[in-house]
Amino acid sequence: MRARDKAILRDLERFRCLSRDDIIRLHFVGLRNPVNEANRVLRRLRDRGEVEVITSQAPYVYALKPSPIKRDSQKIPHYLEIVSVYHQMAQLRAPDIFIPEPKYGKGLPEPDAFALWGKPMFIEVQRNQFTPAVWADKFARYRTLYHRGDWTRELWQNKQAPAFPWLIILTDNRIAVPDGLPFRVFQIRGIRELIK
């Protein structure tokens, strides 16, 4: 198997699914005809049973086979939104670390992504409105993670001055952030606003 094929499969595992255009942006930039080349490679991977195609989306969406998500999953647009956040960051500067949906344990937050991008950050992609009670629970989980202190031992941490990740909420709607949180919260519409 070619190195690029392996890289595509690793990204499909990391992001759960990718549109054909996402795969082009990640692995076929700079080629003379990236669409045809990507289609050829994806067809080969599909024929070999490595990936499956979800044709209900346009452009087609690809996932590992067997797929970790159902073909009609309502989460597909959400996963693609997480990939979009990665692309927005990479256009400015590729993150040093980008982990979709990291797991910290029962009762702890489940951010849409963790990124080390100059600063460590948890990213919540919120395109739907949640109730204040749902947000209160999310903030309480982040507060619990903060007070547990496990984050100070992460490999990416500066051991002399550990820093809790910023909480970045990508949203078009304002969310009531509780007073007294021991970490920084930013509500923005898009990643470029962080640069400002």
PDB file of N, CA, C and O in Angstrom, residues 71-149:
ATOM      1  N   ARG A  71     -24.473   4.976   7.540  1.00  0.00           N
ATOM      2  CA  ARG A  71     -24.571   5.761   6.305  1.00  0.00           C
ATOM      3  C   ARG A  71     -25.561   6.922   6.425  1.00  0.00           C
ATOM      4  O   ARG A  71     -25.409   7.935   5.771  1.00  0.00           O
ATOM      5  N   ASP A  72     -26.583   6.756   7.274  1.00  0.00           N
ATOM      6  CA  ASP A  72     -27.601   7.807   7.427  1.00  0.00           C
ATOM      7  C   ASP A  72     -27.454   8.557   8.754  1.00  0.00           C
ATOM      8  O   ASP A  72     -28.378   9.225   9.199  1.00  0.00           O
ATOM      9  N   SER A  73     -26.276   8.471   9.362  1.00  0.00           N
ATOM     10  CA  SER A  73     -26.060   9.105  10.661  1.00  0.00           C
ATOM     11  C   SER A  73     -26.278  10.616  10.580  1.00  0.00           C
ATOM     12  O   SER A  73     -25.806  11.283   9.658  1.00  0.00           O
ATOM     13  N   GLN A  74     -26.975  11.128  11.579  1.00  0.00           N
ATOM     14  CA  GLN A  74     -27.194  12.567  11.679  1.00  0.00           C
ATOM     15  C   GLN A  74     -25.914  13.290  12.096  1.00  0.00           C
ATOM     16  O   GLN A  74     -25.837  14.509  12.052  1.00  0.00           O
ATOM     17  N   LYS A  75     -24.892  12.524  12.510  1.00  0.00           N
ATOM     18  CA  LYS A  75     -23.633  13.132  12.945  1.00  0.00           C
ATOM     19  C   LYS A  75     -22.676  13.408  11.796  1.00  0.00           C
ATOM     20  O   LYS A  75     -21.666  14.084  11.995  1.00  0.00           O
ATOM     21  N   ILE A  76     -22.959  12.904  10.596  1.00  0.00           N
ATOM     22  CA  ILE A  76     -22.047  13.120   9.473  1.00  0.00           C
ATOM     23  C   ILE A  76     -21.780  14.610   9.252  1.00  0.00           C
ATOM     24  O   ILE A  76     -20.615  15.024   9.170  1.00  0.00           O
ATOM     25  N   PRO A  77     -22.802  15.474   9.179  1.00  0.00           N
ATOM     26  CA  PRO A  77     -22.511  16.911   9.012  1.00  0.00           C
ATOM     27  C   PRO A  77     -21.670  17.477  10.154  1.00  0.00           C
ATOM     28  O   PRO A  77     -20.817  18.339   9.940  1.00  0.00           O
ATOM     29  N   HIS A  78     -21.879  16.962  11.364  1.00  0.00           N
ATOM     30  CA  HIS A  78     -21.089  17.432  12.503  1.00  0.00           C
ATOM     31  C   HIS A  78     -19.619  17.028  12.344  1.00  0.00           C
ATOM     32  O   HIS A  78     -18.717  17.844  12.558  1.00  0.00           O
ATOM     33  N   TYR A  79     -19.365  15.782  11.961  1.00  0.00           N
ATOM     34  CA  TYR A  79     -17.982  15.340  11.736  1.00  0.00           C
ATOM     35  C   TYR A  79     -17.325  16.171  10.637  1.00  0.00           C
ATOM     36  O   TYR A  79     -16.161  16.555  10.751  1.00  0.00           O
ATOM     37  N   LEU A  80     -18.078  16.459   9.586  1.00  0.00           N
ATOM     38  CA  LEU A  80     -17.523  17.272   8.496  1.00  0.00           C
ATOM     39  C   LEU A  80     -17.246  18.696   8.954  1.00  0.00           C
ATOM     40  O   LEU A  80     -16.302  19.345   8.481  1.00  0.00           O
ATOM     41  N   GLU A  81     -18.033  19.188   9.892  1.00  0.00           N
ATOM     42  CA  GLU A  81     -17.799  20.526  10.453  1.00  0.00           C
ATOM     43  C   GLU A  81     -16.492  20.550  11.255  1.00  0.00           C
ATOM     44  O   GLU A  81     -15.741  21.517  11.211  1.00  0.00           O
ATOM     45  N   ILE A  82     -16.200  19.465  11.967  1.00  0.00           N
ATOM     46  CA  ILE A  82     -14.939  19.371  12.706  1.00  0.00           C
ATOM     47  C   ILE A  82     -13.760  19.395  11.728  1.00  0.00           C
ATOM     48  O   ILE A  82     -12.757  20.075  11.957  1.00  0.00           O
ATOM     49  N   VAL A  83     -13.891  18.675  10.616  1.00  0.00           N
ATOM     50  CA  VAL A  83     -12.849  18.697   9.588  1.00  0.00           C
ATOM     51  C   VAL A  83     -12.694  20.110   9.032  1.00  0.00           C
ATOM     52  O   VAL A  83     -11.572  20.578   8.794  1.00  0.00           O
ATOM     53  N   SER A  84     -13.802  20.805   8.853  1.00  0.00           N
ATOM     54  CA  SER A  84     -13.759  22.176   8.355  1.00  0.00           C
ATOM     55  C   SER A  84     -12.968  23.079   9.304  1.00  0.00           C
ATOM     56  O   SER A  84     -12.207  23.942   8.866  1.00  0.00           O
ATOM     57  N   VAL A  85     -13.140  22.880  10.603  1.00  0.00           N
ATOM     58  CA  VAL A  85     -12.377  23.654  11.584  1.00  0.00           C
ATOM     59  C   VAL A  85     -10.885  23.385  11.400  1.00  0.00           C
ATOM     60  O   VAL A  85     -10.066  24.308  11.410  1.00  0.00           O
ATOM     61  N   TYR A  86     -10.529  22.119  11.219  1.00  0.00           N
ATOM     62  CA  TYR A  86      -9.124  21.782  10.984  1.00  0.00           C
ATOM     63  C   TYR A  86      -8.600  22.520   9.747  1.00  0.00           C
ATOM     64  O   TYR A  86      -7.518  23.096   9.780  1.00  0.00           O
ATOM     65  N   HIS A  87      -9.376  22.497   8.648  1.00  0.00           N
ATOM     66  CA  HIS A  87      -8.943  23.176   7.418  1.00  0.00           C
ATOM     67  C   HIS A  87      -8.762  24.681   7.652  1.00  0.00           C
ATOM     68  O   HIS A  87      -7.806  25.278   7.156  1.00  0.00           O
ATOM     69  N   GLN A  88      -9.699  25.296   8.412  1.00  0.00           N
ATOM     70  CA  GLN A  88      -9.585  26.727   8.694  1.00  0.00           C
ATOM     71  C   GLN A  88      -8.288  27.029   9.439  1.00  0.00           C
ATOM     72  O   GLN A  88      -7.613  28.020   9.156  1.00  0.00           O
ATOM     73  N   MET A  89      -7.954  26.176  10.391  1.00  0.00           N
ATOM     74  CA  MET A  89      -6.715  26.368  11.136  1.00  0.00           C
ATOM     75  C   MET A  89      -5.510  26.176  10.213  1.00  0.00           C
ATOM     76  O   MET A  89      -4.580  26.981  10.219  1.00  0.00           O
ATOM     77  N   ALA A  90      -5.538  25.116   9.437  1.00  0.00           N
ATOM     78  CA  ALA A  90      -4.399  24.775   8.580  1.00  0.00           C
ATOM     79  C   ALA A  90      -4.144  25.832   7.518  1.00  0.00           C
ATOM     80  O   ALA A  90      -3.002  26.014   7.092  1.00  0.00           O
ATOM     81  N   GLN A  91      -5.195  26.542   7.085  1.00  0.00           N
ATOM     82  CA  GLN A  91      -4.996  27.621   6.114  1.00  0.00           C
ATOM     83  C   GLN A  91      -4.115  28.714   6.690  1.00  0.00           C
ATOM     84  O   GLN A  91      -3.355  29.352   5.970  1.00  0.00           O
ATOM     85  N   LEU A  92      -4.231  28.933   7.985  1.00  0.00           N
ATOM     86  CA  LEU A  92      -3.418  29.957   8.651  1.00  0.00           C
ATOM     87  C   LEU A  92      -2.075  29.382   9.093  1.00  0.00           C
ATOM     88  O   LEU A  92      -1.038  29.968   8.870  1.00  0.00           O
ATOM     89  N   ARG A  93      -2.141  28.232   9.745  1.00  0.00           N
ATOM     90  CA  ARG A  93      -0.960  27.486  10.174  1.00  0.00           C
ATOM     91  C   ARG A  93      -1.453  26.152  10.699  1.00  0.00           C
ATOM     92  O   ARG A  93      -2.372  26.099  11.520  1.00  0.00           O
ATOM     93  N   ALA A  94      -0.865  25.076  10.244  1.00  0.00           N
ATOM     94  CA  ALA A  94      -1.313  23.740  10.670  1.00  0.00           C
ATOM     95  C   ALA A  94      -1.146  23.595  12.178  1.00  0.00           C
ATOM     96  O   ALA A  94      -0.110  23.968  12.735  1.00  0.00           O
ATOM     97  N   PRO A  95      -2.169  23.071  12.857  1.00  0.00           N
ATOM     98  CA  PRO A  95      -2.024  22.843  14.292  1.00  0.00           C
ATOM     99  C   PRO A  95      -0.935  21.800  14.558  1.00  0.00           C
ATOM    100  O   PRO A  95      -0.755  20.872  13.774  1.00  0.00           O
ATOM    101  N   ASP A  96      -0.244  21.959  15.664  1.00  0.00           N
ATOM    102  CA  ASP A  96       0.758  20.961  16.057  1.00  0.00           C
ATOM    103  C   ASP A  96       0.070  19.650  16.435  1.00  0.00           C
ATOM    104  O   ASP A  96       0.604  18.568  16.190  1.00  0.00           O
ATOM    105  N   ILE A  97      -1.093  19.763  17.062  1.00  0.00           N
ATOM    106  CA  ILE A  97      -1.903  18.603  17.441  1.00  0.00           C
ATOM    107  C   ILE A  97      -3.348  18.953  17.119  1.00  0.00           C
ATOM    108  O   ILE A  97      -3.798  20.071  17.383  1.00  0.00           O
ATOM    109  N   PHE A  98      -4.079  17.996  16.561  1.00  0.00           N
ATOM    110  CA  PHE A  98      -5.520  18.162  16.363  1.00  0.00           C
ATOM    111  C   PHE A  98      -6.151  16.786  16.558  1.00  0.00           C
ATOM    112  O   PHE A  98      -5.920  15.873  15.771  1.00  0.00           O
ATOM    113  N   ILE A  99      -6.917  16.648  17.642  1.00  0.00           N
ATOM    114  CA  ILE A  99      -7.535  15.365  17.983  1.00  0.00           C
ATOM    115  C   ILE A  99      -9.048  15.553  18.012  1.00  0.00           C
ATOM    116  O   ILE A  99      -9.576  16.213  18.907  1.00  0.00           O
ATOM    117  N   PRO A 100      -9.768  14.979  17.032  1.00  0.00           N
ATOM    118  CA  PRO A 100     -11.229  15.047  17.076  1.00  0.00           C
ATOM    119  C   PRO A 100     -11.780  14.193  18.216  1.00  0.00           C
ATOM    120  O   PRO A 100     -11.315  13.082  18.463  1.00  0.00           O
ATOM    121  N   GLU A 101     -12.737  14.748  18.924  1.00  0.00           N
ATOM    122  CA  GLU A 101     -13.482  14.079  19.978  1.00  0.00           C
ATOM    123  C   GLU A 101     -12.604  13.293  20.955  1.00  0.00           C
ATOM    124  O   GLU A 101     -12.767  12.079  21.115  1.00  0.00           O
ATOM    125  N   PRO A 102     -11.666  13.966  21.630  1.00  0.00           N
ATOM    126  CA  PRO A 102     -10.854  13.249  22.623  1.00  0.00           C
ATOM    127  C   PRO A 102     -11.725  12.804  23.793  1.00  0.00           C
ATOM    128  O   PRO A 102     -12.722  13.438  24.124  1.00  0.00           O
ATOM    129  N   LYS A 103     -11.350  11.715  24.409  1.00  0.00           N
ATOM    130  CA  LYS A 103     -12.103  11.169  25.549  1.00  0.00           C
ATOM    131  C   LYS A 103     -11.296  11.372  26.823  1.00  0.00           C
ATOM    132  O   LYS A 103     -10.120  11.034  26.886  1.00  0.00           O
ATOM    133  N   TYR A 104     -11.949  11.921  27.843  1.00  0.00           N
ATOM    134  CA  TYR A 104     -11.287  12.163  29.118  1.00  0.00           C
ATOM    135  C   TYR A 104     -11.873  11.337  30.253  1.00  0.00           C
ATOM    136  O   TYR A 104     -11.352  11.361  31.349  1.00  0.00           O
ATOM    137  N   GLY A 105     -12.951  10.624  30.008  1.00  0.00           N
ATOM    138  CA  GLY A 105     -13.532   9.760  31.027  1.00  0.00           C
ATOM    139  C   GLY A 105     -14.940  10.152  31.386  1.00  0.00           C
ATOM    140  O   GLY A 105     -15.437  11.218  31.032  1.00  0.00           O
ATOM    141  N   LYS A 106     -15.580   9.252  32.113  1.00  0.00           N
ATOM    142  CA  LYS A 106     -16.980   9.434  32.505  1.00  0.00           C
ATOM    143  C   LYS A 106     -17.138  10.684  33.362  1.00  0.00           C
ATOM    144  O   LYS A 106     -16.355  10.933  34.270  1.00  0.00           O
ATOM    145  N   GLY A 107     -18.133  11.473  33.021  1.00  0.00           N
ATOM    146  CA  GLY A 107     -18.422  12.679  33.783  1.00  0.00           C
ATOM    147  C   GLY A 107     -17.554  13.870  33.431  1.00  0.00           C
ATOM    148  O   GLY A 107     -17.690  14.930  34.028  1.00  0.00           O
ATOM    149  N   LEU A 108     -16.659  13.678  32.453  1.00  0.00           N
ATOM    150  CA  LEU A 108     -15.771  14.762  32.035  1.00  0.00           C
ATOM    151  C   LEU A 108     -16.201  15.259  30.660  1.00  0.00           C
ATOM    152  O   LEU A 108     -17.009  14.620  29.982  1.00  0.00           O
ATOM    153  N   PRO A 109     -15.681  16.397  30.221  1.00  0.00           N
ATOM    154  CA  PRO A 109     -16.142  16.962  28.947  1.00  0.00           C
ATOM    155  C   PRO A 109     -15.776  16.075  27.763  1.00  0.00           C
ATOM    156  O   PRO A 109     -14.827  15.285  27.818  1.00  0.00           O
ATOM    157  N   GLU A 110     -16.548  16.228  26.717  1.00  0.00           N
ATOM    158  CA  GLU A 110     -16.305  15.552  25.448  1.00  0.00           C
ATOM    159  C   GLU A 110     -16.245  16.618  24.358  1.00  0.00           C
ATOM    160  O   GLU A 110     -17.203  16.805  23.601  1.00  0.00           O
ATOM    161  N   PRO A 111     -15.130  17.347  24.282  1.00  0.00           N
ATOM    162  CA  PRO A 111     -15.041  18.408  23.274  1.00  0.00           C
ATOM    163  C   PRO A 111     -15.067  17.824  21.871  1.00  0.00           C
ATOM    164  O   PRO A 111     -14.753  16.650  21.665  1.00  0.00           O
ATOM    165  N   ASP A 112     -15.439  18.657  20.917  1.00  0.00           N
ATOM    166  CA  ASP A 112     -15.422  18.215  19.520  1.00  0.00           C
ATOM    167  C   ASP A 112     -13.988  18.042  19.029  1.00  0.00           C
ATOM    168  O   ASP A 112     -13.737  17.221  18.152  1.00  0.00           O
ATOM    169  N   ALA A 113     -13.056  18.793  19.601  1.00  0.00           N
ATOM    170  CA  ALA A 113     -11.649  18.639  19.232  1.00  0.00           C
ATOM    171  C   ALA A 113     -10.769  19.234  20.315  1.00  0.00           C
ATOM    172  O   ALA A 113     -11.182  20.135  21.046  1.00  0.00           O
ATOM    173  N   PHE A 114      -9.563  18.688  20.398  1.00  0.00           N
ATOM    174  CA  PHE A 114      -8.481  19.322  21.146  1.00  0.00           C
ATOM    175  C   PHE A 114      -7.458  19.739  20.115  1.00  0.00           C
ATOM    176  O   PHE A 114      -7.125  18.966  19.206  1.00  0.00           O
ATOM    177  N   ALA A 115      -6.945  20.957  20.237  1.00  0.00           N
ATOM    178  CA  ALA A 115      -5.900  21.423  19.320  1.00  0.00           C
ATOM    179  C   ALA A 115      -4.802  22.114  20.111  1.00  0.00           C
ATOM    180  O   ALA A 115      -5.071  22.799  21.106  1.00  0.00           O
ATOM    181  N   LEU A 116      -3.586  21.904  19.658  1.00  0.00           N
ATOM    182  CA  LEU A 116      -2.460  22.701  20.122  1.00  0.00           C
ATOM    183  C   LEU A 116      -2.087  23.563  18.929  1.00  0.00           C
ATOM    184  O   LEU A 116      -1.559  23.083  17.927  1.00  0.00           O
ATOM    185  N   TRP A 117      -2.450  24.831  19.029  1.00  0.00           N
ATOM    186  CA  TRP A 117      -2.319  25.771  17.908  1.00  0.00           C
ATOM    187  C   TRP A 117      -1.826  27.098  18.469  1.00  0.00           C
ATOM    188  O   TRP A 117      -2.600  28.029  18.663  1.00  0.00           O
ATOM    189  N   GLY A 118      -0.558  27.103  18.827  1.00  0.00           N
ATOM    190  CA  GLY A 118      -0.026  28.242  19.579  1.00  0.00           C
ATOM    191  C   GLY A 118      -0.371  28.065  21.042  1.00  0.00           C
ATOM    192  O   GLY A 118       0.490  27.987  21.893  1.00  0.00           O
ATOM    193  N   LYS A 119      -1.622  27.955  21.343  1.00  0.00           N
ATOM    194  CA  LYS A 119      -2.146  27.694  22.683  1.00  0.00           C
ATOM    195  C   LYS A 119      -2.906  26.374  22.643  1.00  0.00           C
ATOM    196  O   LYS A 119      -3.468  25.999  21.611  1.00  0.00           O
ATOM    197  N   PRO A 120      -2.993  25.685  23.781  1.00  0.00           N
ATOM    198  CA  PRO A 120      -3.865  24.513  23.823  1.00  0.00           C
ATOM    199  C   PRO A 120      -5.319  24.965  23.872  1.00  0.00           C
ATOM    200  O   PRO A 120      -5.637  25.967  24.518  1.00  0.00           O
ATOM    201  N   MET A 121      -6.188  24.255  23.178  1.00  0.00           N
ATOM    202  CA  MET A 121      -7.599  24.642  23.172  1.00  0.00           C
ATOM    203  C   MET A 121      -8.520  23.456  22.978  1.00  0.00           C
ATOM    204  O   MET A 121      -8.215  22.533  22.238  1.00  0.00           O
ATOM    205  N   PHE A 122      -9.630  23.511  23.708  1.00  0.00           N
ATOM    206  CA  PHE A 122     -10.750  22.616  23.460  1.00  0.00           C
ATOM    207  C   PHE A 122     -11.689  23.365  22.529  1.00  0.00           C
ATOM    208  O   PHE A 122     -11.941  24.559  22.721  1.00  0.00           O
ATOM    209  N   ILE A 123     -12.220  22.672  21.549  1.00  0.00           N
ATOM    210  CA  ILE A 123     -13.102  23.312  20.578  1.00  0.00           C
ATOM    211  C   ILE A 123     -14.461  22.651  20.622  1.00  0.00           C
ATOM    212  O   ILE A 123     -14.572  21.424  20.532  1.00  0.00           O
ATOM    213  N   GLU A 124     -15.485  23.466  20.773  1.00  0.00           N
ATOM    214  CA  GLU A 124     -16.880  23.025  20.704  1.00  0.00           C
ATOM    215  C   GLU A 124     -17.487  23.658  19.461  1.00  0.00           C
ATOM    216  O   GLU A 124     -17.517  24.882  19.344  1.00  0.00           O
ATOM    217  N   VAL A 125     -17.935  22.832  18.528  1.00  0.00           N
ATOM    218  CA  VAL A 125     -18.572  23.321  17.308  1.00  0.00           C
ATOM    219  C   VAL A 125     -20.076  23.250  17.537  1.00  0.00           C
ATOM    220  O   VAL A 125     -20.648  22.169  17.566  1.00  0.00           O
ATOM    221  N   GLN A 126     -20.704  24.408  17.729  1.00  0.00           N
ATOM    222  CA  GLN A 126     -22.129  24.446  18.057  1.00  0.00           C
ATOM    223  C   GLN A 126     -22.903  25.177  16.976  1.00  0.00           C
ATOM    224  O   GLN A 126     -22.938  26.402  16.978  1.00  0.00           O
ATOM    225  N   ARG A 127     -23.479  24.444  16.086  1.00  0.00           N
ATOM    226  CA  ARG A 127     -24.307  25.048  15.048  1.00  0.00           C
ATOM    227  C   ARG A 127     -25.790  24.919  15.390  1.00  0.00           C
ATOM    228  O   ARG A 127     -26.628  25.543  14.774  1.00  0.00           O
ATOM    229  N   ASN A 128     -26.112  24.106  16.404  1.00  0.00           N
ATOM    230  CA  ASN A 128     -27.476  23.993  16.909  1.00  0.00           C
ATOM    231  C   ASN A 128     -27.539  24.681  18.264  1.00  0.00           C
ATOM    232  O   ASN A 128     -26.534  24.759  18.973  1.00  0.00           O
ATOM    233  N   GLN A 129     -28.721  25.137  18.630  1.00  0.00           N
ATOM    234  CA  GLN A 129     -28.873  25.771  19.934  1.00  0.00           C
ATOM    235  C   GLN A 129     -29.150  24.709  20.987  1.00  0.00           C
ATOM    236  O   GLN A 129     -29.987  23.828  20.793  1.00  0.00           O
ATOM    237  N   PHE A 130     -28.415  24.803  22.105  1.00  0.00           N
ATOM    238  CA  PHE A 130     -28.651  23.936  23.245  1.00  0.00           C
ATOM    239  C   PHE A 130     -29.310  24.754  24.338  1.00  0.00           C
ATOM    240  O   PHE A 130     -29.149  25.974  24.397  1.00  0.00           O
ATOM    241  N   THR A 131     -29.988  24.074  25.222  1.00  0.00           N
ATOM    242  CA  THR A 131     -30.637  24.760  26.339  1.00  0.00           C
ATOM    243  C   THR A 131     -29.580  25.242  27.329  1.00  0.00           C
ATOM    244  O   THR A 131     -28.465  24.699  27.376  1.00  0.00           O
ATOM    245  N   PRO A 132     -29.912  26.232  28.149  1.00  0.00           N
ATOM    246  CA  PRO A 132     -28.966  26.671  29.188  1.00  0.00           C
ATOM    247  C   PRO A 132     -28.557  25.530  30.113  1.00  0.00           C
ATOM    248  O   PRO A 132     -27.411  25.488  30.577  1.00  0.00           O
ATOM    249  N   ALA A 133     -29.459  24.584  30.368  1.00  0.00           N
ATOM    250  CA  ALA A 133     -29.121  23.455  31.246  1.00  0.00           C
ATOM    251  C   ALA A 133     -28.037  22.576  30.622  1.00  0.00           C
ATOM    252  O   ALA A 133     -27.136  22.097  31.326  1.00  0.00           O
ATOM    253  N   VAL A 134     -28.109  22.366  29.322  1.00  0.00           N
ATOM    254  CA  VAL A 134     -27.081  21.571  28.644  1.00  0.00           C
ATOM    255  C   VAL A 134     -25.735  22.276  28.750  1.00  0.00           C
ATOM    256  O   VAL A 134     -24.707  21.658  29.046  1.00  0.00           O
ATOM    257  N   TRP A 135     -25.733  23.597  28.530  1.00  0.00           N
ATOM    258  CA  TRP A 135     -24.478  24.342  28.630  1.00  0.00           C
ATOM    259  C   TRP A 135     -23.957  24.369  30.062  1.00  0.00           C
ATOM    260  O   TRP A 135     -22.747  24.265  30.287  1.00  0.00           O
ATOM    261  N   ALA A 136     -24.851  24.472  31.038  1.00  0.00           N
ATOM    262  CA  ALA A 136     -24.417  24.452  32.440  1.00  0.00           C
ATOM    263  C   ALA A 136     -23.707  23.136  32.745  1.00  0.00           C
ATOM    264  O   ALA A 136     -22.661  23.114  33.420  1.00  0.00           O
ATOM    265  N   ASP A 137     -24.232  22.031  32.212  1.00  0.00           N
ATOM    266  CA  ASP A 137     -23.605  20.729  32.408  1.00  0.00           C
ATOM    267  C   ASP A 137     -22.237  20.677  31.727  1.00  0.00           C
ATOM    268  O   ASP A 137     -21.258  20.175  32.296  1.00  0.00           O
ATOM    269  N   LYS A 138     -22.151  21.209  30.495  1.00  0.00           N
ATOM    270  CA  LYS A 138     -20.862  21.222  29.782  1.00  0.00           C
ATOM    271  C   LYS A 138     -19.817  22.006  30.566  1.00  0.00           C
ATOM    272  O   LYS A 138     -18.687  21.545  30.751  1.00  0.00           O
ATOM    273  N   PHE A 139     -20.178  23.202  31.030  1.00  0.00           N
ATOM    274  CA  PHE A 139     -19.225  24.011  31.790  1.00  0.00           C
ATOM    275  C   PHE A 139     -18.824  23.312  33.090  1.00  0.00           C
ATOM    276  O   PHE A 139     -17.650  23.361  33.494  1.00  0.00           O
ATOM    277  N   ALA A 140     -19.772  22.633  33.747  1.00  0.00           N
ATOM    278  CA  ALA A 140     -19.462  21.909  34.988  1.00  0.00           C
ATOM    279  C   ALA A 140     -18.465  20.783  34.709  1.00  0.00           C
ATOM    280  O   ALA A 140     -17.547  20.547  35.513  1.00  0.00           O
ATOM    281  N   ARG A 141     -18.599  20.116  33.566  1.00  0.00           N
ATOM    282  CA  ARG A 141     -17.659  19.045  33.216  1.00  0.00           C
ATOM    283  C   ARG A 141     -16.249  19.605  32.976  1.00  0.00           C
ATOM    284  O   ARG A 141     -15.261  19.007  33.398  1.00  0.00           O
ATOM    285  N   TYR A 142     -16.169  20.741  32.287  1.00  0.00           N
ATOM    286  CA  TYR A 142     -14.858  21.365  32.071  1.00  0.00           C
ATOM    287  C   TYR A 142     -14.251  21.806  33.405  1.00  0.00           C
ATOM    288  O   TYR A 142     -13.049  21.667  33.631  1.00  0.00           O
ATOM    289  N   ARG A 143     -15.077  22.338  34.284  1.00  0.00           N
ATOM    290  CA  ARG A 143     -14.590  22.749  35.604  1.00  0.00           C
ATOM    291  C   ARG A 143     -14.054  21.542  36.374  1.00  0.00           C
ATOM    292  O   ARG A 143     -12.993  21.616  37.002  1.00  0.00           O
ATOM    293  N   THR A 144     -14.767  20.419  36.293  1.00  0.00           N
ATOM    294  CA  THR A 144     -14.311  19.190  36.963  1.00  0.00           C
ATOM    295  C   THR A 144     -12.963  18.745  36.406  1.00  0.00           C
ATOM    296  O   THR A 144     -12.049  18.391  37.167  1.00  0.00           O
ATOM    297  N   LEU A 145     -12.821  18.762  35.086  1.00  0.00           N
ATOM    298  CA  LEU A 145     -11.544  18.396  34.466  1.00  0.00           C
ATOM    299  C   LEU A 145     -10.435  19.325  34.954  1.00  0.00           C
ATOM    300  O   LEU A 145      -9.330  18.871  35.281  1.00  0.00           O
ATOM    301  N   TYR A 146     -10.727  20.609  35.019  1.00  0.00           N
ATOM    302  CA  TYR A 146      -9.737  21.583  35.489  1.00  0.00           C
ATOM    303  C   TYR A 146      -9.266  21.227  36.908  1.00  0.00           C
ATOM    304  O   TYR A 146      -8.069  21.170  37.183  1.00  0.00           O
ATOM    305  N   HIS A 147     -10.218  20.988  37.804  1.00  0.00           N
ATOM    306  CA  HIS A 147      -9.868  20.747  39.209  1.00  0.00           C
ATOM    307  C   HIS A 147      -9.208  19.390  39.427  1.00  0.00           C
ATOM    308  O   HIS A 147      -8.446  19.228  40.387  1.00  0.00           O
ATOM    309  N   ARG A 148      -9.460  18.427  38.553  1.00  0.00           N
ATOM    310  CA  ARG A 148      -8.780  17.133  38.678  1.00  0.00           C
ATOM    311  C   ARG A 148      -7.284  17.265  38.420  1.00  0.00           C
ATOM    312  O   ARG A 148      -6.488  16.524  38.985  1.00  0.00           O
ATOM    313  N   GLY A 149      -6.906  18.173  37.542  1.00  0.00           N
ATOM    314  CA  GLY A 149      -5.494  18.435  37.303  1.00  0.00           C
ATOM    315  C   GLY A 149      -4.786  17.452  36.392  1.00  0.00           C
ATOM    316  O   GLY A 149      -3.579  17.576  36.165  1.00  0.00           O
TER     317      GLY A 149
END
